Coordinates of N, CA and C in Angstrom, one line a residue:
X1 N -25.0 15.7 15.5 CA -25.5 15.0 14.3 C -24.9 13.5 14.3
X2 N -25.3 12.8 14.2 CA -25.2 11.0 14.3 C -24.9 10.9 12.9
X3 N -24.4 10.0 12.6 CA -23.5 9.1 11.3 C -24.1 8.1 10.7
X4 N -24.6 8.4 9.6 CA -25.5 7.4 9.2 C -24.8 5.8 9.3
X5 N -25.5 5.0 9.3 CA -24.6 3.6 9.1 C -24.3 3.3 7.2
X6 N -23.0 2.6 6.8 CA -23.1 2.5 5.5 C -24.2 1.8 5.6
X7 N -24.3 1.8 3.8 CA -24.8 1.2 3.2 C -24.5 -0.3 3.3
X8 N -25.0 -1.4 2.8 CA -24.8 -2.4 2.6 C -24.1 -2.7 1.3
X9 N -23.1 -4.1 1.3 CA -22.2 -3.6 0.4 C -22.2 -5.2 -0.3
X10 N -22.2 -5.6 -1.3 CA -21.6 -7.3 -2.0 C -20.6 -7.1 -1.7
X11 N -20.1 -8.5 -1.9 CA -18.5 -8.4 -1.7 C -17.9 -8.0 -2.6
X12 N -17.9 -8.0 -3.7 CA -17.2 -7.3 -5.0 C -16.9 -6.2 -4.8
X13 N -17.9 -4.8 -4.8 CA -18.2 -3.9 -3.9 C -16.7 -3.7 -2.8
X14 N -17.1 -4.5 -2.2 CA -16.2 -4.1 -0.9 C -14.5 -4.2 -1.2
X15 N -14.7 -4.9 -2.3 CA -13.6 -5.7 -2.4 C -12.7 -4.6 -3.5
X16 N -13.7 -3.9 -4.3 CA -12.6 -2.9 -5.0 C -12.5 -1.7 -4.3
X17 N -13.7 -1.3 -3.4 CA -13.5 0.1 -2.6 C -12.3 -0.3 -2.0
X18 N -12.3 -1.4 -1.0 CA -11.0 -1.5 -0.1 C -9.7 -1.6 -1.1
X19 N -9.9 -1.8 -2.1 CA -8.7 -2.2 -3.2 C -8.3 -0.7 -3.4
X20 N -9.2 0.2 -3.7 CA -9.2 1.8 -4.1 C -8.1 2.4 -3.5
X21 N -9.0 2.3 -2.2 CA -8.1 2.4 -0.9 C -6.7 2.4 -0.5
X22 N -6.4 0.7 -0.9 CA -5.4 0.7 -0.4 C -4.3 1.0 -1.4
X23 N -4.5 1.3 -2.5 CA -3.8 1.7 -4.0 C -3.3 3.1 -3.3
X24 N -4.7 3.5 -2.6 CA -4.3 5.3 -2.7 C -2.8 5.6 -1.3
X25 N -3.2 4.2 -0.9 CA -2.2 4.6 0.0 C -0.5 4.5 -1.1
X26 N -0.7 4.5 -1.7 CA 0.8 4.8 -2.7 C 0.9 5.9 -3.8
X27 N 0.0 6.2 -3.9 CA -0.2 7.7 -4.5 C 0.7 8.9 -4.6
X28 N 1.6 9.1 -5.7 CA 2.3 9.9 -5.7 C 1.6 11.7 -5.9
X29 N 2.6 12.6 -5.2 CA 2.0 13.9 -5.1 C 3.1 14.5 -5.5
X30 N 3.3 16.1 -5.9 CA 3.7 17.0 -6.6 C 3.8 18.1 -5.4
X31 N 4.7 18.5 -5.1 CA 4.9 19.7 -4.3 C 5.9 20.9 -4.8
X32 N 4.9 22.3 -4.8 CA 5.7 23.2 -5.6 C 5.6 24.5 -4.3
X33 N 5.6 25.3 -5.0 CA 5.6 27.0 -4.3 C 3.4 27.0 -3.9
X34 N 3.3 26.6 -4.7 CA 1.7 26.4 -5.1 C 0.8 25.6 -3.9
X35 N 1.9 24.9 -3.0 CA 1.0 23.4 -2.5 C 1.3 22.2 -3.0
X36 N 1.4 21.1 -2.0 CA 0.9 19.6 -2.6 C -0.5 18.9 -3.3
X37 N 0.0 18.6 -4.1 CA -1.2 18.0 -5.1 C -1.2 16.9 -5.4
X38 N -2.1 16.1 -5.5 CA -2.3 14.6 -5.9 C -2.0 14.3 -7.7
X39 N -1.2 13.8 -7.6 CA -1.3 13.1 -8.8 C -1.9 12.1 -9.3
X40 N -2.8 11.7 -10.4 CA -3.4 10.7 -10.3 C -3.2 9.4 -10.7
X41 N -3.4 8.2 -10.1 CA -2.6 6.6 -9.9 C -2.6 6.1 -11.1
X42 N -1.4 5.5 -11.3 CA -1.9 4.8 -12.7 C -1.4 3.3 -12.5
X43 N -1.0 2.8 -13.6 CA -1.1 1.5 -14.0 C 0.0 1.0 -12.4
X44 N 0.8 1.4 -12.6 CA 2.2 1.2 -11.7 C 1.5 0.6 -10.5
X45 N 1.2 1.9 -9.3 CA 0.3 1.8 -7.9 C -0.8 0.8 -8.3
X46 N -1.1 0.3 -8.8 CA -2.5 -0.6 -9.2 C -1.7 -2.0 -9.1
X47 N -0.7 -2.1 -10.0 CA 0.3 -3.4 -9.9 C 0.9 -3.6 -8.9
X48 N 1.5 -2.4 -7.9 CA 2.7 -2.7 -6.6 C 1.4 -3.6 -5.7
X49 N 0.3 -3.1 -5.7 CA -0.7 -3.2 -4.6 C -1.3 -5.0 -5.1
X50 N -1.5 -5.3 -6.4 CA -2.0 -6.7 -6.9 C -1.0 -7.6 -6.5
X51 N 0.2 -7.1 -6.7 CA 1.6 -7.9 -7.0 C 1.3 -8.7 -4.8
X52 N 1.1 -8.0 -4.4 CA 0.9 -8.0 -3.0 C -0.1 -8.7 -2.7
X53 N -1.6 -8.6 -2.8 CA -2.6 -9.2 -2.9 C -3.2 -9.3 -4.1
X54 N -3.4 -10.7 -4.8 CA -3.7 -10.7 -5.6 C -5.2 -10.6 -5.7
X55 N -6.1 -10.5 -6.9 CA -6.9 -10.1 -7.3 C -8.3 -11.6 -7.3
X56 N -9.4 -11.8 -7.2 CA -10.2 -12.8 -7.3 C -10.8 -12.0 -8.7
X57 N -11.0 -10.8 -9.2 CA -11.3 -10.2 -10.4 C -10.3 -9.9 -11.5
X58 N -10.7 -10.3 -12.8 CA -10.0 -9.8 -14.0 C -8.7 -8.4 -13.7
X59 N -7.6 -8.2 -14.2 CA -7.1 -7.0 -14.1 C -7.8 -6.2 -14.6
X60 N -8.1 -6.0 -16.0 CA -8.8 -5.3 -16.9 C -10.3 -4.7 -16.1
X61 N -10.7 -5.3 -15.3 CA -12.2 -4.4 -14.3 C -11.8 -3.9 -13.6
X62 N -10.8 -4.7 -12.8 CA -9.8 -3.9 -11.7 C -9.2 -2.4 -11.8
X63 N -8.6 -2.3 -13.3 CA -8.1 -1.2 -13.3 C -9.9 -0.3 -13.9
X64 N -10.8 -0.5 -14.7 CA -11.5 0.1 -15.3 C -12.1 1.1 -13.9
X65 N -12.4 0.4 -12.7 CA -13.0 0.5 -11.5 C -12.2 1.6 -11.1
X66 N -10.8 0.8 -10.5 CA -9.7 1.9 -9.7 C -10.0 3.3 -10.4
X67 N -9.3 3.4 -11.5 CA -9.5 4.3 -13.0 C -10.0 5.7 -12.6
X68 N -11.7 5.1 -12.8 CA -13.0 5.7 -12.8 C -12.9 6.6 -11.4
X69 N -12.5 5.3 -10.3 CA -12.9 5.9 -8.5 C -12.0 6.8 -8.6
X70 N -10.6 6.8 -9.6 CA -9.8 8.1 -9.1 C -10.0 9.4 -9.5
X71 N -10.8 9.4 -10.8 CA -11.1 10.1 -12.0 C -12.1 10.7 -10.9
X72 N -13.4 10.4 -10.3 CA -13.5 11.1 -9.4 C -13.1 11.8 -8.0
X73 N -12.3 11.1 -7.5 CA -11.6 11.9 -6.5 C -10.9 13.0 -6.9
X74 N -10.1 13.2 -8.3 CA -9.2 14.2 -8.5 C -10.2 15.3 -9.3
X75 N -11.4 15.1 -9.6 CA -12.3 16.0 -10.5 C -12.7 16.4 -9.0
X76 N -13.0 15.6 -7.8 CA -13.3 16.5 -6.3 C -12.3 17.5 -6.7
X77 N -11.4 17.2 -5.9 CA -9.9 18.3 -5.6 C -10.2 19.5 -6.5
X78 N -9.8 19.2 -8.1 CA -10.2 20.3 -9.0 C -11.7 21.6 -8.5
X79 N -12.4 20.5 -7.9 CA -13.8 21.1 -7.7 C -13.6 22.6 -6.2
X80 N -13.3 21.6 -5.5 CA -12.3 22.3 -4.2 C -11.4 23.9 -4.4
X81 N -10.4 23.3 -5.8 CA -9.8 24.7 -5.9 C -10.4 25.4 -6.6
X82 N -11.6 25.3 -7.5 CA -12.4 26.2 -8.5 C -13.0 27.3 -7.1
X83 N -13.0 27.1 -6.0 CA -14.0 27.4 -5.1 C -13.4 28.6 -4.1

């Protein structure tokens, strides 16, 4: 099976996915008897990562964006363990 090519992306677009991204790479997790589990990012990881590269967008969209893209990833996971 071949790999589709992405999509085409504006740069705004590109510019919070890769922002998403590189947030998630600081993502704190929870490890019990149960498994590791993601916790999900908040204000903190969103600042270490701006403080570093700063932003050409408002905070306030930045975080609404990040927010949202995590709100779906951890409603995945949830989805994952229902299964």
């Amino acid at each position: 099976m071949t790999v589709p090519d992405e999509p085409p992306q504006d740069p705004i677009t590109a510019y919070l996915l890769n922002t998403f991204r590189g947030v998630c790479r600081g993502r704190r997790y929870i490890s019990g008897m149960g498994g590791v589990f993601p916790m999900p990012l908040s204000a903190r990881e969103i600042s270490d990562w701006l403080d570093a590269r700063p932003s050409p967008i408002p905070r306030e969209e930045v975080d609404d964006v990040i927010f949202e893209l995590d709100r779906l990833f951890m409603d995945q996971g949830d989805e994952e363990e229902e299964d």
